[in-house]
Short mmCIF file of N, CA and C in Angstrom, two decimals:
data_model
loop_
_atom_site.label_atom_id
_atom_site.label_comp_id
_atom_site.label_asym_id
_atom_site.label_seq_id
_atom_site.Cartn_x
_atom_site.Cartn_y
_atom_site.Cartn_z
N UNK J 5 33.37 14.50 -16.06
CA UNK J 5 32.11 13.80 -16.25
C UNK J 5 31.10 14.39 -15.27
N UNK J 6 29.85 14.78 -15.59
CA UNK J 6 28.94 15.64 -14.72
C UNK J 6 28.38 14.21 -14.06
N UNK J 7 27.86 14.86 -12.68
CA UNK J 7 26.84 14.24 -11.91
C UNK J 7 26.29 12.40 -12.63
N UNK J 8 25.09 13.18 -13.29
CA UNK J 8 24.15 12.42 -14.29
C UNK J 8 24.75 11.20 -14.80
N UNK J 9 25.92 11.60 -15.51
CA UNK J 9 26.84 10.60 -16.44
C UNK J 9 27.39 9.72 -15.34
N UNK J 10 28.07 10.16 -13.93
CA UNK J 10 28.26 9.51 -13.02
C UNK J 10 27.42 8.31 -12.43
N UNK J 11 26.16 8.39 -12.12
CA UNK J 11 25.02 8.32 -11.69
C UNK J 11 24.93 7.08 -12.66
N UNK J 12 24.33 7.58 -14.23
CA UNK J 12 24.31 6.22 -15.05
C UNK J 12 25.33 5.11 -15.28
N UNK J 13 26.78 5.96 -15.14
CA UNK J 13 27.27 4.31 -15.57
C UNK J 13 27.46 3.68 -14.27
N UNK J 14 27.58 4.19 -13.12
CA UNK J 14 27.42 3.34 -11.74
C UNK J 14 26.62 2.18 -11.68
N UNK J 15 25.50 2.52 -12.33
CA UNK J 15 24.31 1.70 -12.63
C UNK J 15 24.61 0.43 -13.71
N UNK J 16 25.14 0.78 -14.82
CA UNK J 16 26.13 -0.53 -15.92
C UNK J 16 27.12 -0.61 -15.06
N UNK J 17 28.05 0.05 -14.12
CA UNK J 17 28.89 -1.38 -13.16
C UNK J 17 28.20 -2.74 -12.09
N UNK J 18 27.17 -1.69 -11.74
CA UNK J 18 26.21 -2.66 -11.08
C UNK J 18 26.21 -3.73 -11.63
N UNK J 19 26.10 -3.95 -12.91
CA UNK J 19 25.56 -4.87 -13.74
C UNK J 19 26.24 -5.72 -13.85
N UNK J 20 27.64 -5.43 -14.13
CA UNK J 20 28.71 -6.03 -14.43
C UNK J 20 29.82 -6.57 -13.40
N UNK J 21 29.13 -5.76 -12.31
CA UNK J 21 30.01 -6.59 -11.11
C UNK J 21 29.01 -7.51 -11.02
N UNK J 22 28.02 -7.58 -11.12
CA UNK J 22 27.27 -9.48 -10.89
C UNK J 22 27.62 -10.25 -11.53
N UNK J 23 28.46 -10.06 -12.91
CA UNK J 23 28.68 -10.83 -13.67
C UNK J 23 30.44 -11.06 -14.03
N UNK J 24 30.81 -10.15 -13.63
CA UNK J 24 32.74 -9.48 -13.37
C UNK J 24 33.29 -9.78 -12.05
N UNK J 25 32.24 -9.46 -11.21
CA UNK J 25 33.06 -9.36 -9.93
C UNK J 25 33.46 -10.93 -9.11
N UNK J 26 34.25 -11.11 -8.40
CA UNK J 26 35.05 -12.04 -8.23
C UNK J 26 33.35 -12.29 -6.80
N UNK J 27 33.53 -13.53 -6.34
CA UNK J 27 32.58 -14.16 -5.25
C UNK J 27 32.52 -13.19 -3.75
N UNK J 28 31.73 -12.94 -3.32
CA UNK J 28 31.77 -12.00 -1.49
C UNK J 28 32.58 -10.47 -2.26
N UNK J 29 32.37 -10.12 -3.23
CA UNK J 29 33.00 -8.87 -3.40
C UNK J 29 31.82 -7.60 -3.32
N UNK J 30 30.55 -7.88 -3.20
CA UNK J 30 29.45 -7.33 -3.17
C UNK J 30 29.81 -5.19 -4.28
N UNK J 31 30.51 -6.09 -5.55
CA UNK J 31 30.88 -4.83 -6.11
C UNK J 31 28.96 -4.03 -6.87
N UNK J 32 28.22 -5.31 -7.11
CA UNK J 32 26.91 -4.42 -7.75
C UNK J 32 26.59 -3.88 -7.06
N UNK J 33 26.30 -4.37 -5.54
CA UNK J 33 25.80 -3.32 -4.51
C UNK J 33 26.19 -1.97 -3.95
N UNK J 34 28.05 -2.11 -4.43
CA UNK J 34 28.56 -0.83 -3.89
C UNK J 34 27.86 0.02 -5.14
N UNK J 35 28.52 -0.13 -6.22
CA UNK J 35 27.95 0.66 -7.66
C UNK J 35 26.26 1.39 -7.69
N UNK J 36 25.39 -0.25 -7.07
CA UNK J 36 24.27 0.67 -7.37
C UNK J 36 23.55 1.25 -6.40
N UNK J 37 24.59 1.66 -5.10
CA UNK J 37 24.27 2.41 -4.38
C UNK J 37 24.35 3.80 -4.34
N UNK J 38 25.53 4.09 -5.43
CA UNK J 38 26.09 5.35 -5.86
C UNK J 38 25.15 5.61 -7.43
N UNK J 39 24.38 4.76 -7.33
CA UNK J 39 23.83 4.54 -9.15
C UNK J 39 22.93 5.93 -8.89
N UNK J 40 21.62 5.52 -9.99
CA UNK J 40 20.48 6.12 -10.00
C UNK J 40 18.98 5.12 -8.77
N UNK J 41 18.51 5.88 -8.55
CA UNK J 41 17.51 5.04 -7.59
C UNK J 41 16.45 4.86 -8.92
N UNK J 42 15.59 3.40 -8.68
CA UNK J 42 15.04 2.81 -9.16
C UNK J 42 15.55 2.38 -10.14
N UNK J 43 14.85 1.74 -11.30
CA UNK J 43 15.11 1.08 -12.15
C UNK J 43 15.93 -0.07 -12.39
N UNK J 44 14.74 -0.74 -10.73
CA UNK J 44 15.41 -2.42 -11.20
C UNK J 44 14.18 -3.10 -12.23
N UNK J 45 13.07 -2.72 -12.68
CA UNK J 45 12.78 -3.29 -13.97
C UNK J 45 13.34 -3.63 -15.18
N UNK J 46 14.13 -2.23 -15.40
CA UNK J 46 15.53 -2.66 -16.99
C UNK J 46 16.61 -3.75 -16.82
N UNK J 47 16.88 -3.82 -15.32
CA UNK J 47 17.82 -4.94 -15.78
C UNK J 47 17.66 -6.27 -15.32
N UNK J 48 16.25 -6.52 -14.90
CA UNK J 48 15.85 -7.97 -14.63
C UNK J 48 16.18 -8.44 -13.33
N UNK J 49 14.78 -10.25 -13.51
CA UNK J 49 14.96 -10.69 -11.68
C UNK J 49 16.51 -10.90 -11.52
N UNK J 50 17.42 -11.69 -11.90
CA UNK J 50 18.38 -11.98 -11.77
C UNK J 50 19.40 -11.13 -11.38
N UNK J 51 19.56 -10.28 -11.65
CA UNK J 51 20.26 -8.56 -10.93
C UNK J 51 19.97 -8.30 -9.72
N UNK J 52 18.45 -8.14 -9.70
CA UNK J 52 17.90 -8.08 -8.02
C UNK J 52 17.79 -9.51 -7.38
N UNK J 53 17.66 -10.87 -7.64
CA UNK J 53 17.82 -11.82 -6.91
C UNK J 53 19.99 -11.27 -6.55
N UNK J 54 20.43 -11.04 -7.07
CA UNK J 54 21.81 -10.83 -6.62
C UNK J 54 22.34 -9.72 -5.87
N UNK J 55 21.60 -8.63 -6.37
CA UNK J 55 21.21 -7.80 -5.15
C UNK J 55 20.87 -8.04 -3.90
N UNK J 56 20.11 -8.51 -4.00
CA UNK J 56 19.27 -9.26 -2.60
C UNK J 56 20.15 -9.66 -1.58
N UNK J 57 20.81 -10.79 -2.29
CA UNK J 57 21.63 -11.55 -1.76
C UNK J 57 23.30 -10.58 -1.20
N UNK J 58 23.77 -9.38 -1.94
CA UNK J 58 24.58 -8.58 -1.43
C UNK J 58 24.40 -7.93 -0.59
N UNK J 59 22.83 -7.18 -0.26
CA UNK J 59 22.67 -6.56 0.86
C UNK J 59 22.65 -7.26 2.13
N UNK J 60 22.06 -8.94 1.87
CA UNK J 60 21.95 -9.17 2.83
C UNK J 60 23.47 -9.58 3.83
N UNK J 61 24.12 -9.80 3.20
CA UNK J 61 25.76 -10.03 3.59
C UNK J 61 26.55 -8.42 4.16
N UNK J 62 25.63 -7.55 3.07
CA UNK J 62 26.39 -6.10 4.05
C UNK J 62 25.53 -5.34 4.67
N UNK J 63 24.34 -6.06 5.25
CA UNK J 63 23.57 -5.50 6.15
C UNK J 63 24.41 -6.30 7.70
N UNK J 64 24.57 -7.72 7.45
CA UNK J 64 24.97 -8.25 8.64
C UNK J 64 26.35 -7.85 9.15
N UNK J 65 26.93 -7.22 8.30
CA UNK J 65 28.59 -6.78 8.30
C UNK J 65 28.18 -5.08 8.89
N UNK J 66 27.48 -4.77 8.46
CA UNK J 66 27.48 -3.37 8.95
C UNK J 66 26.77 -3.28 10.66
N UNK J 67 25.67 -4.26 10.72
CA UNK J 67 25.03 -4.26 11.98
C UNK J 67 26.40 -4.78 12.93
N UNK J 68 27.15 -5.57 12.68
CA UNK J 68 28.39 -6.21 13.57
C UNK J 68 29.29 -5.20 13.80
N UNK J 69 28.93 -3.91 13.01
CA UNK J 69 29.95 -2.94 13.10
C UNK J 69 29.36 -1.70 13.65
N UNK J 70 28.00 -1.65 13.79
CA UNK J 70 27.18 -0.56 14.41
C UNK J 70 27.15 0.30 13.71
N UNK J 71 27.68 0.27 12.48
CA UNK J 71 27.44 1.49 10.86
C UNK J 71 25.91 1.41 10.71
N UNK J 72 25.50 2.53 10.25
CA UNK J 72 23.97 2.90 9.30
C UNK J 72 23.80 2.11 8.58
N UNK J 73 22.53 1.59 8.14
CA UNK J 73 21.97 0.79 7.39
C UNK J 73 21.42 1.86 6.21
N UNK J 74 20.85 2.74 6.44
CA UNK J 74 19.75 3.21 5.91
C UNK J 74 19.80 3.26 4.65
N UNK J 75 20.70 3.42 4.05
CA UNK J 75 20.98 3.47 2.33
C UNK J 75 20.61 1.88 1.94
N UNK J 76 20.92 1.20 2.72
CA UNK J 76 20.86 -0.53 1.97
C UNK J 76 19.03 -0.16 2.50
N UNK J 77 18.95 0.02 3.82
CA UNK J 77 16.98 -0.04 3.78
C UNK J 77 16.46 0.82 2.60
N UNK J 78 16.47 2.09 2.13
CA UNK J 78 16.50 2.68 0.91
C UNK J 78 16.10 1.48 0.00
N UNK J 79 16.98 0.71 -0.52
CA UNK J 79 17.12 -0.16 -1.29
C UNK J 79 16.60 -1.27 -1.37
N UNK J 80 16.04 -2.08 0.16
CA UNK J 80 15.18 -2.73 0.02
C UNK J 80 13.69 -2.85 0.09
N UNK J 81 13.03 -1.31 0.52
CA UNK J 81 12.09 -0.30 0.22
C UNK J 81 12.16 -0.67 -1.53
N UNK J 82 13.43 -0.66 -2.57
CA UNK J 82 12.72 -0.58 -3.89
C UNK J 82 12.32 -2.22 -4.16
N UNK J 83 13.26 -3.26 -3.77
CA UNK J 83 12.95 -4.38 -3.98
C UNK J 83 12.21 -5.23 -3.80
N UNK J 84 11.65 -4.88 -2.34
CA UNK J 84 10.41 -5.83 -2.19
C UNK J 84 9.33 -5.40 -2.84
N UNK J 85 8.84 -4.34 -3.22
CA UNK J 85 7.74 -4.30 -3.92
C UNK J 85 7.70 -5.02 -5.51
N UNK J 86 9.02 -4.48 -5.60
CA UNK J 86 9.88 -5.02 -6.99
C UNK J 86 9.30 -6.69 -7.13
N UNK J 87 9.77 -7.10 -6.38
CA UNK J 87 9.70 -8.75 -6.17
C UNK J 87 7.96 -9.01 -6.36
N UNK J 88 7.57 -8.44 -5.38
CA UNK J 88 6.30 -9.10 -5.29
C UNK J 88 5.83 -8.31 -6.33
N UNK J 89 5.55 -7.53 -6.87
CA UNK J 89 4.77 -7.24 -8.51
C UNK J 89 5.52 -8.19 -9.40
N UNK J 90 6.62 -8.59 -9.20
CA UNK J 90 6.46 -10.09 -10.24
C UNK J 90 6.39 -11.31 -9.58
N UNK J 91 4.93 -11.13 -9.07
CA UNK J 91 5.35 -12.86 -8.04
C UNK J 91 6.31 -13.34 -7.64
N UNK J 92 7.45 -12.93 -6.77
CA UNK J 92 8.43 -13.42 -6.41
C UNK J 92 8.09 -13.15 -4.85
N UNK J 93 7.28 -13.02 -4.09
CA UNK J 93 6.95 -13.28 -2.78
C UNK J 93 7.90 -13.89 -1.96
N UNK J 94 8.12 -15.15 -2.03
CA UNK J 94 9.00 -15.83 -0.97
C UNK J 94 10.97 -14.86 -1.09
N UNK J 95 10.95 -14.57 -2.35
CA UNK J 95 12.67 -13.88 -2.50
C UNK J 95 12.55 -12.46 -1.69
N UNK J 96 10.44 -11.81 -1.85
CA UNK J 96 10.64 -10.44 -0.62
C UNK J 96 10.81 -10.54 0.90
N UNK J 97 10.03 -11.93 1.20
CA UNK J 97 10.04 -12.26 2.51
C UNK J 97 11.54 -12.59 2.69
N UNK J 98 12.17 -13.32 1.70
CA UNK J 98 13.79 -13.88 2.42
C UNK J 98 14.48 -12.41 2.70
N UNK J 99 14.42 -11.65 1.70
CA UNK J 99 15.27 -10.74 1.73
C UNK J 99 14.42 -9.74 3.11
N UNK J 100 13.72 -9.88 3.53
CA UNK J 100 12.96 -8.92 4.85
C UNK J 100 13.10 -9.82 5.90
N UNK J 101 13.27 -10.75 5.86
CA UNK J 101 13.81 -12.04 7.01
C UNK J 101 15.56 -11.30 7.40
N UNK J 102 16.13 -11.97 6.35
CA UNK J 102 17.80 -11.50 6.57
C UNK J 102 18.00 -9.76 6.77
N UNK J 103 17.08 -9.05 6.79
CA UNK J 103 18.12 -7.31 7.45
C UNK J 103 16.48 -7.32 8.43
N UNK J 104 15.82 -8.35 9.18
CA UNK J 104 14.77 -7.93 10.47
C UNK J 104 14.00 -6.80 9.94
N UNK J 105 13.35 -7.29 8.78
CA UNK J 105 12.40 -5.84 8.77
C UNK J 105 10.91 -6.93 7.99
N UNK J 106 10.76 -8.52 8.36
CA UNK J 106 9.72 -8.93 7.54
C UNK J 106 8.15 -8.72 7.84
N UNK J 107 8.34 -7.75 9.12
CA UNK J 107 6.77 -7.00 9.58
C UNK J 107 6.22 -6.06 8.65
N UNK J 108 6.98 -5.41 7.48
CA UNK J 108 7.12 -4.52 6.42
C UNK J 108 6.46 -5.19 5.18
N UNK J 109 6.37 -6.34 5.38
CA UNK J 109 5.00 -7.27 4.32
C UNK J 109 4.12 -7.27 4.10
N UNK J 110 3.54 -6.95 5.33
CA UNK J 110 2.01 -7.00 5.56
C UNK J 110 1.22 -5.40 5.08
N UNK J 111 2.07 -4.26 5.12
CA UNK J 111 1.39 -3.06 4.51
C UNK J 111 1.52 -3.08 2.74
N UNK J 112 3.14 -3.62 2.51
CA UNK J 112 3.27 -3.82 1.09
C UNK J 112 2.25 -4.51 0.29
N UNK J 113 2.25 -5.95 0.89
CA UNK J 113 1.26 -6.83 0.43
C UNK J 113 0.11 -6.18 0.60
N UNK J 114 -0.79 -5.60 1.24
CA UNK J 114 -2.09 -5.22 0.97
C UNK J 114 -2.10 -4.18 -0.49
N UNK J 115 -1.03 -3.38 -0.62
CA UNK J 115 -1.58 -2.57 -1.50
C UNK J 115 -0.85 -3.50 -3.44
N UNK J 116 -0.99 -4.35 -3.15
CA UNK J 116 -1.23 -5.06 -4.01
C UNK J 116 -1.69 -5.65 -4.38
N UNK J 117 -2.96 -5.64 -5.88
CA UNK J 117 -4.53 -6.47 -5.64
C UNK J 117 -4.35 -7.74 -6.59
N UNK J 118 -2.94 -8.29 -6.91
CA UNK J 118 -3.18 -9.62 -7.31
C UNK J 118 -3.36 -10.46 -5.69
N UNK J 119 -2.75 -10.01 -4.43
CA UNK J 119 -2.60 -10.46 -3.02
C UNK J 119 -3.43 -10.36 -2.11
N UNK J 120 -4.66 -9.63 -2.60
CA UNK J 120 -5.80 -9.46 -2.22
C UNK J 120 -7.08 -10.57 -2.33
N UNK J 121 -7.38 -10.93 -0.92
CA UNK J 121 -8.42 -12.34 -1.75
C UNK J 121 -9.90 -11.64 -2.21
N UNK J 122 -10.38 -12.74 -3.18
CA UNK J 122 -11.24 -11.99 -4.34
C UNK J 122 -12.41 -11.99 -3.22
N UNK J 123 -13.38 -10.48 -3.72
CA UNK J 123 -14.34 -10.04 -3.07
C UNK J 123 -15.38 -10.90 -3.07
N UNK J 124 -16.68 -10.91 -2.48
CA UNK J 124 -17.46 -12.00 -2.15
C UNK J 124 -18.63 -11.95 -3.10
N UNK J 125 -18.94 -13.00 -3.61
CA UNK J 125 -19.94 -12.93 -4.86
C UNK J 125 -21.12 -12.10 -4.07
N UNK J 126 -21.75 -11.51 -5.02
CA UNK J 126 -22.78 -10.67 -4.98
C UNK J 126 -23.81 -11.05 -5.11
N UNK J 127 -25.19 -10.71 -4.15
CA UNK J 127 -26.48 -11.79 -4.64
C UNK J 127 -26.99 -10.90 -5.52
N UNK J 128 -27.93 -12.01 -6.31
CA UNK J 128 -28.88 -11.04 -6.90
C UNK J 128 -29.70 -10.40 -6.38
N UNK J 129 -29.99 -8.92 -6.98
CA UNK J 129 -31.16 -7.88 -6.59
C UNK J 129 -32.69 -8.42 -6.69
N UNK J 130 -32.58 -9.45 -7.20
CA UNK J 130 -34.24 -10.26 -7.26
C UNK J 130 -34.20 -11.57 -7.83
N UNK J 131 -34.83 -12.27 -7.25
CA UNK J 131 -34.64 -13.97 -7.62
C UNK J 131 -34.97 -14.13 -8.92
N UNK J 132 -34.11 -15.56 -9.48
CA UNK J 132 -34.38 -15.58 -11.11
C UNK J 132 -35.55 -15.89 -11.07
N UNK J 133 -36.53 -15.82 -12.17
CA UNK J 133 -37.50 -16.57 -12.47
C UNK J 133 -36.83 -17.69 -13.65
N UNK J 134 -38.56 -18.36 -13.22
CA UNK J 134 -38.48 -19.67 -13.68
C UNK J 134 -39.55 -19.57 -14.65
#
């Protein structure tokens, strides 16, 4: 099986360990770490709300162990933006709360203009008449 083919179905175990895998087995997260990067739009909030929730259990397991993070940060680099382009704000902040990175909000959130407050009415160039 080449690369590619590897790559994609890692990505359908992902899937299926959220829904297969036995409780604390954090099998989607191993899978779609070996997956393809991006494309948490195709398989919905519910995948990445469970995601979320796996990294944050093997971010705290790895920091107790002094292992690299950086592949799970990788990953939550795709999700919080993920989140907050579908209004899910409070699930980016939880998930940037639990691995200490929720100072990482404040650049995300700006470059997003539903989070932007609306610009200031404009006067008119010359008073109405009456």
């Amino acid at each position: 099986m080449d690369s590619t083919n590897k790559t994609a179905l890692s990505d359908i175990l992902s899937v299926l360990g959220m829904t297969m895998a036995g409780t604390d087995s954090r099998e989607s997260l191993k899978y779609k770490l070996t997956g393809l990067k991006g494309g948490l739009d195709v398989w919905g909030f519910e995948y990445v709300k469970n995601l979320s929730g796996e990294i944050g259990v093997e971010w705290g397991v790895r920091k107790a162990a002094e292992k690299s993070t950086d592949d799970l940060k990788a990953l939550v680099d795709e999700i919080v933006p993920f989140n907050m382009k579908h209004s899910s704000e409070p699930e980016a902040c939880d998930l940037l709360m639990e691995v200490d990175l929720l100072p990482e909000v404040l650049p995300i959130s700006t470059l997003l203009p539903h989070l932007l407050p609306p610009p200031p009415p404009s006067l008119p160039s010359s008073p109405p008449s009456f």
